[in-house]
Amino acid sequence: MVAGLLPLSTGVLLALAPALATESTGEEFSAVIGIDLGATHASVGVYHNSRTQVIANALGSRVTPAYMAFADTGRLAGEAARDRALLDPKRTVYGVKHLLGRTFDDPEVQRLRDLVPYDIVEQDGKPYISVEMNGEHQVHSPEEILAMVLALMKETAESFLGTTVKHTVITVPAHFTDAQRQATKVAGTLAGLNVLRIINEPSAAVIAHGLDKKGGEYNYLVFHLGGGTLDVSVIFIDNGVIEILSSAGDPHLGGEDFTRRVVDHFVGVVRKKYGRDVSGDARAMQKLWREAERAKRTLSALREVRVEVPGLTEGVDLSEPLSRARFAELNRDLFESAVGAIGKALEAAEVNKSEIIEILMVGGSSRIPRIRDLVKEWFDGKEPVRAEGIEPDEAVTHGAAEQGGILSGAMYIPERPILATNIAVMTMGIETTGGLMTTFIPRWTILPPSKRTKVFSTEEDSQETVIVEVYEGERSLARDNHWLGQIELRGIPPGPRGVPRIEVTFVVAYEGNMTVTAKDLDTGREEKIEIHEKEGRPDWDEIEHRILEANAFAEQDQVVRAQIEARNRLTGHCYSVESAVQDATQDDHLREEDTDQMSAAVREALDWLETNPGAGPEDTKARYQALAHACRPILAERLAAGPATGLVGPLETAAPEPEGGMAIPEEDEGNEDSFYYEPYPGPGHEEL
């Protein structure tokens, strides 16, 4: 077999090391705009005239609804489209960001179909939006819909700058997969933009607050609560280098959910007070939604507001008070759920809350006083920071615009370049003895650069070929994870089992490529496969499904892992004793009766393994101890006076305790290509 190219591991979130265009390539860019493309809103900014500005749209607002409406008179975007959401729900599209980079049968797509009134249909296995316009059905991809929103941001920037805009930096959630990032780039291209960088929203928020310019090493927490999503990220900054350690949150929790609770409350008030049900009256609900949204925003500054909708419906002029406390009570469970994501993010990052230096709260909904109080309480009274002159719902845009300024050369800071790294959202590794998966790049590993090296050996005597099977996923058994590809390394000099040294290395480089290499350390022969950014990628639904599956089977996997690791250790110990006996016999260090006794002990252990394939780890451990008890005293006594090099060593090290979190392949009796897990303990071996 010939090793081919792997599909890009969907667990790798690509490198975002923004090189200065004017320094690294000599290319001069015109103004590079920064766009925050949110689930419900979008905004655009630019570094212009020596300062960063978030640009107001034609209506004077610096935040534009990410809505598209398809009316018979033409397409509408932004505020005009949002105003039609209740009047013409089947033809008003929003929340399309959740569809990016997914297949139609993805659980997230199916969930969105249940939540939105417009039609999401299948085409070529992917989700598309179906609308009717002038009596004709139109089908649009999510990228096409978002391109319309991005085009509106482009026009807004061009109107402000008075010139054509070609280049942009777009922000995305830290947990976005490579497929979702690529889909975002496609949307930008369709909008007539050259997407120079896709950067993480929390990284952009940190940049906006200037925290990247602090010297030293610090941990930060970014609490990003927008109109439709919640993202909580733990970030480590080392002298300007931004590393995202973890992310947690809810893609369907945000300000619109809080508004909906207020609307539902007043629908109940109208029903009780006036005996009228306005829930089916689109125009009344539109009026009520607008007023509820206004009231919600006002309550961030005032303790009480009056909700007034004259002519809500025939015979109903709504005028009712809404206090901040009542608003908080209506949304108590949602607020608590949002703050609960902090603990998940810290746990994933293995960071204690006392190690968080600063808390950044960004996104429009982070203004809500009760949310801020809950976050403050979670951190034992620590106040969240807020940069002067930067509104919470503009912070991400501000950071993206700064990145655009750097890329254009307008904002050149040679002494402190900004480097925003990412994380692996899926574990990557190889299959080794027993079918287990040996981890190389664990989930949440900071990328890039990332390099992991382990040394293995062969499973069979005279084995001349090994096949390295590469997987990604969270299950203990490699076969339960997503297969990425393989390396076939031939020409290994024939030798005893466990003697050849095969070094396997995973490397993720700055440009986003990942290389997996298998090298025979004795001959220098090596084979490798390289994973390129734009080659085929598994769909996100596979990743999400496998993570949920890993959680469901975690306890069962732990039992299976313990069983296989115990068998591997006993098997390795048997061969180590056998090898030690052969070497000692050749050097006349052992008596014949000693040799017979140890050989019999080894045969007994191997026979037991063959006749008890389902034995539990405790029984296998007992067999291991029995073999050690039978052989160790003989070797210790007979070799004490003689040279011990290569005799006791293998007995102690050839079958070590399994490394935490590691895994190992399916044994294939009689298959010379089966791969045996045995980390080489020789000089210079180090896990990088």
XYZ file of C-alpha atoms in Angstrom:
688
model
C 0.000 0.000 0.000
C 1.107 3.533 -0.639
C 0.484 6.143 2.022
C -1.732 8.943 0.719
C -2.626 12.380 2.001
C -4.854 12.576 5.059
C -8.002 14.650 5.232
C -7.393 17.681 7.399
C -8.045 16.802 11.022
C -11.202 18.625 11.930
C -9.913 18.880 15.471
C -7.255 21.392 14.425
C -8.274 25.015 14.557
C -5.932 26.710 12.144
C -2.980 28.947 12.937
C -3.597 32.652 13.179
C -0.106 34.109 13.335
C -0.740 37.487 11.712
C 2.433 38.338 9.851
C 2.685 41.974 8.877
C 1.968 42.091 5.156
C 4.314 44.966 4.468
C 7.140 43.265 6.333
C 6.750 39.610 5.340
C 5.607 39.793 1.726
C 6.187 43.310 0.597
C 2.546 43.546 -0.459
C 0.786 46.785 0.381
C -2.871 46.396 1.326
C -5.384 49.201 1.263
C -7.606 49.540 4.327
C -8.295 46.144 5.908
C -11.637 46.130 7.713
C -12.481 43.983 10.731
C -15.878 42.266 10.828
C -17.556 40.654 13.828
C -20.002 38.237 12.203
C -22.266 37.182 15.048
C -25.254 34.847 15.097
C -27.759 37.709 15.380
C -25.739 40.870 14.709
C -22.729 42.026 12.722
C -20.510 45.068 12.927
C -17.518 46.467 11.072
C -14.526 48.537 12.078
C -11.272 49.853 10.634
C -7.957 51.254 11.810
C -8.047 54.687 10.198
C -6.293 57.986 10.846
C -4.218 56.433 13.658
C -7.163 55.099 15.610
C -9.568 52.191 15.596
C -13.178 53.014 14.745
C -16.321 50.908 14.746
C -18.382 52.239 11.852
C -22.038 53.249 12.088
C -24.436 52.013 9.431
C -26.818 54.173 7.395
C -29.238 54.328 10.348
C -26.547 55.504 12.739
C -26.158 52.217 14.593
C -22.745 50.552 14.967
C -24.385 47.112 15.332
C -26.450 45.712 12.452
C -28.885 42.775 12.712
C -27.566 39.761 10.768
C -30.966 39.244 9.108
C -31.947 38.792 5.468
C -35.522 39.101 4.195
C -36.822 38.085 0.782
C -39.770 40.305 -0.135
C -41.492 40.433 -3.499
C -40.054 43.914 -3.915
C -36.498 42.713 -3.381
C -34.014 41.585 -0.743
C -33.715 43.416 2.552
C -30.833 43.281 5.012
C -30.141 44.499 8.522
C -32.776 46.440 10.441
C -35.219 46.413 7.513
C -35.040 42.626 7.390
C -35.395 42.200 11.150
C -38.543 44.311 11.128
C -40.149 41.723 8.850
C -39.271 38.759 11.058
C -42.722 38.611 12.661
C -44.675 39.916 9.681
C -43.171 37.513 7.151
C -41.377 34.810 9.169
C -41.102 32.217 6.368
C -39.055 34.621 4.263
C -36.898 36.233 6.963
C -33.644 34.405 7.583
C -31.364 34.690 10.630
C -29.097 32.514 12.774
C -27.529 31.077 9.606
C -24.091 31.100 11.244
C -25.140 27.899 13.049
C -25.438 26.103 9.701
C -21.934 26.825 8.448
C -19.702 23.834 7.752
C -22.307 21.256 8.781
C -24.156 18.433 7.052
C -27.935 18.373 6.893
C -28.265 15.519 9.390
C -26.037 17.278 11.925
C -27.938 17.495 15.255
C -27.296 21.233 15.375
C -28.950 21.696 11.980
C -31.944 19.628 13.034
C -32.229 21.634 16.247
C -32.207 24.898 14.313
C -34.930 23.575 12.000
C -37.158 23.216 15.061
C -36.364 26.735 16.262
C -36.742 28.910 13.165
C -39.871 29.528 11.036
C -38.118 29.544 7.661
C -37.418 26.351 5.709
C -34.089 24.552 5.938
C -33.872 21.863 3.259
C -31.361 19.253 2.169
C -29.325 19.573 -0.990
C -26.324 17.325 -1.676
C -26.319 16.311 1.971
C -25.943 19.900 3.176
C -28.395 22.422 4.678
C -29.832 25.096 2.409
C -32.408 27.826 3.011
C -35.545 27.712 0.866
C -37.578 30.899 0.367
C -40.264 32.092 -2.024
C -39.812 35.337 -3.914
C -42.237 36.624 -6.560
C -43.915 33.238 -6.672
C -40.658 31.375 -7.326
C -38.778 29.137 -4.939
C -35.158 30.037 -4.296
C -32.580 27.914 -2.527
C -29.540 29.555 -0.927
C -26.562 28.079 0.876
C -25.672 29.418 4.349
C -22.550 30.945 2.801
C -24.677 32.865 0.302
C -26.925 34.259 3.034
C -23.981 35.361 5.161
C -22.327 36.836 2.079
C -25.290 39.211 1.850
C -24.673 40.325 5.445
C -20.940 40.683 4.819
C -21.658 42.690 1.668
C -23.701 45.100 3.805
C -20.713 45.466 6.172
C -18.466 46.086 3.163
C -20.798 48.806 1.864
C -20.939 50.407 5.319
C -17.146 50.587 5.453
C -16.853 51.890 1.900
C -19.347 54.647 2.619
C -17.288 55.704 5.646
C -13.878 55.474 3.957
C -14.928 56.812 0.589
C -13.026 54.086 -1.212
C -13.412 50.482 -2.331
C -12.692 47.882 0.344
C -11.166 44.577 -0.736
C -9.625 42.984 2.348
C -10.994 41.912 5.717
C -10.389 40.106 8.975
C -13.428 38.153 10.229
C -13.940 36.836 13.754
C -15.433 33.456 14.659
C -16.019 31.553 17.922
C -12.937 29.778 19.290
C -14.661 26.393 18.989
C -15.323 26.779 15.248
C -13.996 23.808 13.297
C -11.855 24.092 10.217
C -14.885 23.370 8.031
C -16.797 26.232 9.656
C -13.849 28.583 9.232
C -13.495 27.630 5.593
C -17.216 28.241 5.061
C -16.782 31.705 6.598
C -13.998 32.410 4.096
C -16.281 31.304 1.266
C -18.967 33.716 2.458
C -16.408 36.520 2.473
C -15.307 35.679 -1.058
C -18.916 35.685 -2.268
C -19.276 39.148 -0.720
C -16.333 40.403 -2.805
C -13.835 40.354 0.063
C -10.391 38.836 0.383
C -10.404 37.233 3.841
C -6.860 37.723 5.082
C -7.442 36.218 8.509
C -10.067 34.334 10.460
C -9.412 35.077 14.137
C -11.056 33.935 17.329
C -13.577 36.228 18.999
C -11.979 35.992 22.479
C -8.570 36.799 20.985
C -10.062 39.874 19.340
C -11.622 40.937 22.654
C -8.265 40.629 24.427
C -6.568 42.676 21.723
C -9.270 45.370 21.967
C -8.678 45.690 25.694
C -4.921 46.016 25.165
C -4.166 43.063 27.419
C -1.808 41.594 24.814
C 0.519 44.555 25.406
C 1.176 43.648 29.033
C 4.478 42.000 29.794
C 4.644 38.714 31.704
C 2.371 35.685 31.840
C -1.294 35.948 32.798
C -4.561 33.992 32.623
C -7.706 35.797 31.502
C -11.338 34.790 31.180
C -13.465 36.174 28.342
C -17.214 35.984 28.978
C -18.850 36.690 25.616
C -22.633 36.892 25.716
C -24.162 38.195 22.511
C -27.591 38.266 20.978
C -27.749 34.564 20.212
C -24.685 32.776 21.585
C -22.610 32.374 24.721
C -18.866 31.676 24.610
C -16.646 31.532 27.675
C -12.915 31.209 26.990
C -9.839 30.904 29.175
C -6.864 32.678 27.625
C -3.181 32.614 28.533
C -1.018 35.533 27.435
C 2.762 35.249 27.485
C 4.419 38.560 26.601
C 1.901 39.371 23.900
C 1.333 35.840 22.625
C -2.340 34.941 22.986
C -3.191 31.292 23.597
C -6.749 30.017 23.951
C -6.690 27.267 26.565
C -10.356 26.279 26.440
C -13.849 27.321 25.394
C -17.310 26.479 26.698
C -20.771 27.895 26.230
C -24.112 27.542 24.474
C -24.667 28.346 20.783
C -28.348 29.044 21.463
C -28.253 31.299 24.509
C -28.175 35.072 24.258
C -29.967 38.363 24.432
C -32.828 37.343 22.169
C -33.727 34.582 24.613
C -33.951 37.174 27.382
C -36.142 39.401 25.218
C -38.380 36.436 24.419
C -38.971 35.882 28.157
C -40.135 39.506 28.483
C -42.420 39.153 25.468
C -43.930 35.944 26.856
C -44.472 37.667 30.200
C -46.454 40.521 28.671
C -48.426 38.199 26.401
C -49.566 36.646 29.685
C -50.307 40.046 31.166
C -52.481 40.988 28.162
C -54.289 37.660 28.302
C -55.021 38.035 32.006
C -55.855 41.741 32.049
C -57.669 42.123 28.724
C -58.742 38.584 27.937
C -56.968 38.784 24.585
C -54.410 36.363 23.140
C -51.995 38.290 20.911
C -49.510 35.426 20.425
C -50.963 34.706 16.975
C -51.111 38.349 15.888
C -47.884 38.985 13.946
C -48.157 42.780 13.984
C -48.948 42.909 17.689
C -46.043 40.573 18.439
C -43.711 42.705 16.344
C -44.691 45.805 18.329
C -44.333 43.958 21.612
C -40.927 42.538 20.646
C -39.579 45.986 19.776
C -40.765 47.424 23.088
C -39.454 44.430 25.067
C -36.049 44.855 23.418
C -36.026 48.562 24.269
C -37.066 47.852 27.851
C -34.349 45.202 28.259
C -31.650 47.610 27.124
C -32.978 50.439 29.283
C -32.930 48.238 32.370
C -29.133 48.063 32.100
C -29.125 51.733 33.112
C -32.383 52.163 35.091
C -33.960 50.064 37.824
C -37.452 50.288 36.325
C -38.945 51.020 32.948
C -42.460 51.318 31.615
C -43.404 49.003 28.751
C -45.790 50.991 26.575
C -47.381 49.807 23.329
C -50.331 52.016 22.355
C -52.652 50.176 19.998
C -51.025 46.816 20.625
C -54.176 45.312 19.202
C -57.779 46.428 18.944
C -58.920 47.671 22.316
C -55.539 47.117 24.011
C -53.171 49.956 24.940
C -50.407 48.257 26.912
C -48.735 50.287 29.660
C -47.095 48.202 32.375
C -44.021 48.567 34.624
C -41.027 46.219 34.406
C -38.377 46.354 37.100
C -34.805 45.171 36.814
C -35.497 42.638 39.556
C -38.525 41.255 37.706
C -36.526 41.006 34.487
C -33.817 39.070 36.334
C -36.414 36.754 37.845
C -37.971 36.036 34.441
C -34.543 34.960 33.181
C -33.059 33.495 36.349
C -32.467 29.994 34.956
C -30.947 31.355 31.750
C -28.634 33.696 33.662
C -27.496 30.898 35.955
C -26.927 28.606 32.980
C -24.783 31.259 31.314
C -22.595 31.775 34.352
C -22.335 28.013 34.836
C -20.259 27.814 31.644
C -17.421 29.543 33.504
C -16.762 26.444 35.593
C -16.718 24.232 32.490
C -14.197 26.465 30.740
C -11.905 26.618 33.776
C -12.089 22.858 34.266
C -11.197 22.200 30.622
C -8.245 24.611 30.877
C -7.156 23.134 34.231
C -7.033 26.639 35.660
C -8.317 27.640 39.100
C -10.476 30.743 39.356
C -7.889 32.273 41.681
C -5.407 32.137 38.782
C -7.567 34.386 36.579
C -5.997 37.853 36.580
C -8.740 39.693 34.709
C -12.308 38.991 33.578
C -13.452 40.483 30.278
C -17.180 40.731 29.650
C -18.038 41.403 26.012
C -21.145 41.206 23.851
C -24.243 43.358 24.234
C -25.914 41.085 26.769
C -22.903 41.295 29.094
C -24.207 44.758 30.026
C -27.092 43.205 31.975
C -26.457 44.083 35.641
C -27.611 40.730 37.057
C -25.292 38.867 34.676
C -22.371 41.043 35.774
C -23.260 40.504 39.429
C -23.381 36.726 38.990
C -20.000 36.687 37.278
C -18.587 38.882 40.028
C -20.011 36.545 42.676
C -18.546 33.525 40.877
C -15.103 35.122 41.202
C -15.598 36.025 44.866
C -16.175 39.715 44.274
C -13.613 40.335 41.537
C -14.739 43.131 39.221
C -14.725 42.504 35.450
C -12.561 44.951 33.483
C -13.867 47.321 30.863
C -11.691 49.245 28.443
C -12.345 52.971 28.304
C -14.147 53.998 25.139
C -14.990 50.436 24.017
C -18.567 49.245 24.288
C -19.039 45.533 25.178
C -20.858 44.767 21.927
C -18.083 46.452 19.912
C -15.018 44.943 21.593
C -14.641 42.001 19.187
C -15.023 44.294 16.162
C -12.469 46.647 17.669
C -9.925 43.831 18.012
C -10.553 42.587 14.463
C -10.050 46.120 13.146
C -6.723 46.340 14.981
C -5.639 43.096 13.341
C -6.645 44.619 10.011
C -4.549 47.658 10.819
C -1.529 45.458 11.458
C -2.032 43.515 8.239
C -2.393 46.713 6.201
C 0.776 48.144 7.713
C -1.140 51.119 9.095
C -0.641 49.877 12.648
C 2.919 48.550 12.711
C 4.172 47.520 16.146
C 7.543 45.807 15.590
C 8.402 45.436 19.249
C 5.193 43.589 20.092
C 3.690 41.550 17.275
C 0.359 39.971 18.071
C 0.141 36.205 17.839
C -3.237 34.589 18.355
C -2.981 30.829 18.631
C -5.769 28.247 18.759
C -6.699 24.901 20.224
C -7.256 21.357 19.059
C -10.878 20.442 19.668
C -10.322 16.718 19.038
C -7.613 14.350 20.260
C -5.244 13.008 17.584
C -3.181 9.858 17.868
C -2.370 6.395 16.506
C -3.541 2.832 17.036
C -1.204 0.541 18.971
C -1.303 -2.919 20.513
C -4.674 -4.152 21.683
C -6.670 -1.647 19.653
C -6.042 1.251 22.031
C -5.472 4.794 20.830
C -2.194 6.395 21.839
C -2.618 10.144 22.159
C -0.181 12.534 20.501
C -2.101 15.821 20.426
C -4.727 15.864 23.180
C -7.932 17.804 22.968
C -7.423 21.461 23.992
C -3.734 21.429 22.956
C -2.567 24.919 22.047
C -1.904 25.241 18.310
C 0.391 26.108 16.688
C 3.186 25.173 16.932
C 2.729 21.797 18.486
C 5.094 18.825 18.288
C 4.707 15.428 19.908
C 7.164 12.524 19.554
C 6.985 8.967 20.908
C 9.228 5.969 20.212
C 7.757 2.482 19.648
C 8.965 -0.928 18.571
C 7.781 -3.934 16.572
C 5.352 -6.566 17.778
C 6.696 -9.604 15.939
C 10.145 -11.122 15.485
C 11.740 -10.312 12.098
C 9.026 -7.746 11.383
C 10.088 -5.632 8.388
C 7.024 -3.398 8.017
C 4.887 -1.356 10.384
C 1.686 0.470 9.526
C 0.887 3.548 11.585
C -2.887 4.161 11.608
C -3.787 7.766 12.482
C -7.082 8.639 14.208
C -8.866 11.495 15.908
C -11.452 11.213 18.649
C -12.004 10.741 22.357
C -12.661 6.984 22.606
C -10.185 4.558 24.161
C -10.366 2.092 21.276
C -8.975 3.473 18.030
C -11.632 1.719 15.951
C -14.318 3.809 17.701
C -12.637 7.034 16.579
C -12.439 8.746 13.194
C -9.790 7.213 10.921
C -7.612 9.821 9.219
C -5.133 7.711 7.277
C -1.975 5.653 7.580
C 1.789 5.549 7.068
C 3.475 2.366 5.838
C 7.136 2.121 6.829
C 9.012 -0.688 5.088
C 12.607 -1.910 5.101
C 13.025 -2.353 8.846
C 16.056 -4.635 9.403
C 14.844 -8.038 10.690
C 15.355 -8.400 14.408
C 13.785 -9.654 17.611
C 10.484 -8.236 18.697
C 10.932 -4.995 20.647
C 14.411 -4.218 19.317
C 13.741 -1.863 16.357
C 13.054 1.728 17.379
C 10.280 3.468 15.419
C 9.857 7.164 16.154
C 6.440 8.686 15.392
C 6.085 12.466 15.336
C 3.068 14.766 14.954
C 3.829 18.389 14.033
C 1.374 21.264 13.531
C 3.136 24.221 11.916
C 2.286 27.936 11.904
C 0.878 27.840 8.386
C -1.734 25.317 9.497
C -0.268 22.158 7.943
C 0.073 19.019 10.047
C 2.731 16.396 9.334
C 2.868 12.870 10.753
C 6.216 11.076 10.385
C 7.316 7.483 11.121
C 11.103 6.980 11.265
C 13.285 3.918 11.841
C 15.914 5.326 14.200
C 18.408 2.576 13.336
C 18.404 3.078 9.551
C 17.138 6.641 9.253
C 14.455 5.494 6.821
C 11.232 7.480 7.218
C 7.800 7.994 5.701
C 5.462 10.904 6.279
C 2.087 12.281 5.398
C 1.177 15.956 5.341
C -2.251 17.388 6.060
C -2.967 20.556 4.146
C -5.365 23.266 5.237
C -7.659 23.099 2.207
C -7.897 19.379 1.612
C -10.970 17.279 2.438
C -12.247 17.503 5.996
C -14.676 15.378 7.975
C -17.969 17.040 8.769
C -18.583 18.695 12.117
C -21.450 16.358 12.927
C -18.946 13.495 13.143
C -16.898 15.400 15.718
C -19.904 16.409 17.796
C -21.351 12.897 17.638
C -18.069 11.294 18.687
C -17.576 13.642 21.632
C -21.079 12.862 22.913
C -20.459 9.174 22.312
C -17.153 9.315 24.208
C -18.933 10.858 27.193
C -21.664 8.211 27.097
C -19.181 5.333 26.929
C -16.506 6.833 29.197
C -16.997 4.326 32.015
C -17.141 1.349 29.671
C -14.062 2.563 27.791
C -12.157 2.891 31.041
C -12.833 -0.760 31.846
C -11.803 -1.892 28.361
C -8.659 0.232 28.491
C -7.621 -1.187 31.850
C -8.189 -4.710 30.551
C -6.141 -4.209 27.382
C -3.340 -2.320 29.130
C -3.022 -5.107 31.698
C -2.805 -7.726 28.917
C -0.260 -5.633 27.031
C 1.870 -5.259 30.133
C 1.821 -8.977 30.887
C 2.559 -9.842 27.250
C 5.461 -7.408 27.160
C 6.789 -8.771 30.430
C 6.695 -12.322 29.066
C 8.773 -11.378 26.035
C 11.147 -9.322 28.173
C 11.812 -12.294 30.467
C 12.203 -14.548 27.447
C 14.743 -12.157 25.931
C 16.602 -11.821 29.226
C 16.759 -15.612 29.587
C 18.163 -15.999 26.071
C 20.845 -13.374 26.641
C 21.808 -14.728 30.058
C 21.984 -18.305 28.742
C 24.350 -17.277 25.968
C 26.604 -15.589 28.535
C 26.440 -18.599 30.890
C 24.888 -16.537 33.691
C 22.004 -18.979 34.312
C 21.872 -22.630 35.279
C 19.826 -24.972 33.125
C 17.243 -25.503 35.879
C 16.849 -21.689 36.201
C 16.286 -21.376 32.484
C 13.716 -24.161 32.514
C 11.890 -22.641 35.488
C 11.577 -19.187 33.924
C 10.693 -20.515 30.461
C 7.929 -22.599 32.023
C 6.640 -19.535 33.882
C 6.559 -17.559 30.632
C 4.766 -20.345 28.736
C 2.218 -20.647 31.529
C 1.504 -16.900 31.418
C 1.188 -16.847 27.616
C -1.086 -19.891 27.663
C -3.249 -18.205 30.283
C -3.539 -15.078 28.110
C -4.617 -17.191 25.145
C -7.245 -19.157 27.068
C -8.584 -16.151 29.006
C -9.146 -13.367 26.452
C -11.826 -11.732 28.590
C -9.940 -11.759 31.881
C -10.235 -8.619 33.982
C -7.296 -6.362 34.824
C -7.028 -7.623 38.410
C -6.635 -11.257 37.299
C -4.100 -10.234 34.670
C -2.183 -8.166 37.209
C -2.058 -11.198 39.503
C -0.551 -13.232 36.653
C 1.996 -10.490 36.057
C 2.998 -10.536 39.715
C 3.234 -14.340 39.692
C 5.597 -14.242 36.710
C 7.699 -11.520 38.316
C 7.799 -13.490 41.570
C 9.021 -16.610 39.741
C 11.701 -14.917 37.651
C 13.002 -11.826 39.384
C 14.793 -13.563 42.295
C 16.658 -15.840 39.894
C 17.826 -12.991 37.708
C 18.713 -10.823 40.676
C 20.781 -13.593 42.289
C 22.512 -14.969 39.201
C 23.265 -11.611 37.591
C 24.353 -9.735 40.704
C 28.007 -10.562 40.178
C 27.973 -10.394 36.385
C 27.404 -7.615 33.886
C 23.770 -6.540 34.094
C 23.529 -4.303 30.994
C 20.673 -5.405 28.753
C 19.428 -8.034 31.205
C 17.662 -6.479 34.162
C 16.988 -3.282 32.248
C 14.534 -4.761 29.763
C 12.806 -6.681 32.541
C 12.140 -3.439 34.349
C 11.474 -1.121 31.410
C 10.255 -3.073 28.416
C 6.726 -3.239 29.757
C 6.214 -0.020 31.729
C 3.077 1.109 33.431
C 0.893 2.624 30.694
C 1.192 6.362 30.340
C -1.850 8.301 31.462
C -4.301 9.094 28.721
C -2.504 6.892 26.184
C -3.939 4.205 24.004
C -2.663 1.212 22.003
C -3.780 -1.193 18.205
C -5.652 -4.218 17.655
C -3.541 -7.333 17.818
C -3.603 -9.231 14.574
C -2.037 -12.624 15.060
C 0.133 -13.596 12.151
C 0.046 -10.128 10.606
C 3.551 -8.791 10.261
C 2.163 -5.279 9.932
C 0.575 -5.213 13.387
C 2.061 -2.482 15.554
C 3.332 -3.068 19.057
C 3.228 -0.348 21.683
C 6.412 -0.135 23.691
C 7.883 3.286 24.414
C 11.642 3.084 23.972
C 13.296 4.097 27.257
C 16.741 4.701 25.817
C 18.890 7.839 26.061
C 17.566 11.018 24.563
C 13.945 9.900 24.306
C 11.676 12.694 25.323
C 8.060 13.578 24.753
C 8.192 17.044 23.267
